[in-house]
Amino acid sequence: MAAIRSLIALLIIPFLFSSPVSSKPWVDDVKQWCSQTPYPQPCEYFLSHKPASKITCKADFLKLSLELALERALNGQQNTRSLGPKCRNTREKAAWEDCLELYENTINKLNKTVEPKCSQTDAQTWLSTALTNLVTCVVGFYELGVPDYLVPLLSNNVTMLLSNTLSLNNGPATPPSSKDGFPTWVKPGDRKLLQTASPAAQANVVVAKDGSGKYATVSAAVNAAPKSGGRYVIYVKAGVYNENVQIKGSNIMLVGDGIGRTIITGSRSVGGGSTTFNSATVAATGDGFIARDITIRNTAGPTNHQAVALRSGSDLSVFYRCSFEGYQDTLYVYSNRQFYRECDIYGTVDFVFGNAAAVLQNCNLYARNPPQRTITYTAQGRTDPNQNTGIVIHNSRITGASDFKSSGVKVYLGRPWQKYSRTVIMKTSIDGFLNPAGWMEWSGTFALDTLFYAEYLNTGPGSSTANRVNWKGYHVITSASEASGFTVGSFIAGNSWIPATGVPFTAGL
């Protein structure tokens, strides 16, 4: 995996820029402001070539930096489109198609970020997502063995400019208001929907294998959903639906008949020629997605490498009483803000991973029998210290599946996929088969000083921190006030958007 980090480094190591020779006040002004960013060279170069605009305060500079990042992202999207004819086989095309989708999503997020009504919290979330998208583009090229000469064409300095804007926007945050981050699609009846005994009673459409619904496949119902409007509820009757589902529309909700009864299953994998990103059985990118009482599986098996059951890049998404079943990379908490309640997650390697701001509460994480004899529950992927992302596991259970045999297996809570990996486990029951060190290196000393791994008041035979790793980035939290920063109420501002969904949650510790 060292090679993948070297490719990602191409995105964040500054290229050589020709410094402007002019000594005009505008250029001097730009240099002064750009010196405050992580990557001053591209900042100076590109801003100095823009029409002069007075920078009187940090807000002016942030606005210009956001506009510049958007401008370069549009240029990067154009460059990416031009690579299409160069794709020589299906693997290259698969990675290229991912990048097209990822650039489109990046531009969508940046357009929302430059709007005057965008809050600081939203901006940090969407900028974090934009940066994650471009790193994911590169990862896909690596996974499928695409020549790395294509990668610099895709970077286009956007990643450095995004890191600059993340740094500039990461000032003292204003406390979330009652409307900050609140999903505008929620209607008063939505809460009653989740509490009703019969999901079919208030569903917009029904999916059924036996022909008793309007649609026979989940994809058909999702693709027919309105492009805009209020919550659109799709009731999926009990049955096994063998399909890969992409949920791009906003405000869509899938309701099943329960874990193990309504099952969506697929088998894409990196071993089978997909990228990790595109291997998901269900991929949700439209904002405000909700799933309840459904099992989502990837049956590629333990030897086909990365094979995702669910990938969520849906902002303000909620998963309630769902099961996610796979082996390596089962649950891809890809980006944006996500909440999981009373869910089951099964896997072997890095089976909760990604770079969202995600909280898993009252969930069960089940280890399965791994062919490689090592279990890693998490692999969080923060690449920039200013991204407001991380995986939080709260009031949950870290244990083994019913047939798990722990003898001879090394079991760890997680390992640092990226340099600023952040994972916090709080008030969670940890089984006794956990390796006393608790956490595993990714490769040598990589990220051990820059990650943030923490534990707080966990219980169970594996919860003792007496023999945990002594990395600089590992912490045993003893203060309730510090731990509170990773609660639903603080970390994902859940009080402002989860109540309207009707899903139960604990806002604090």
Tab-separated table of C-alpha atoms in Angstrom, residues 27 44 58 154 228 259 275 333 361 373 389 402 509:
chain	number	residue	atom	x	y	z
A	27	VAL	CA	0.611	40.769	-6.109
A	44	GLU	CA	0.098	32.864	-5.202
A	58	LYS	CA	-9.946	36.901	5.886
A	154	LEU	CA	-6.338	14.510	-12.804
A	228	SER	CA	-37.198	17.047	-6.227
A	259	ILE	CA	-32.980	-7.635	8.889
A	275	THR	CA	-12.822	-0.251	-8.011
A	333	VAL	CA	-18.733	5.563	5.279
A	361	GLN	CA	-24.546	4.178	18.009
A	373	ARG	CA	-5.852	-14.522	10.263
A	389	THR	CA	-14.318	13.753	9.592
A	402	SER	CA	-21.765	-16.594	15.978
A	509	LEU	CA	-22.587	10.558	26.274
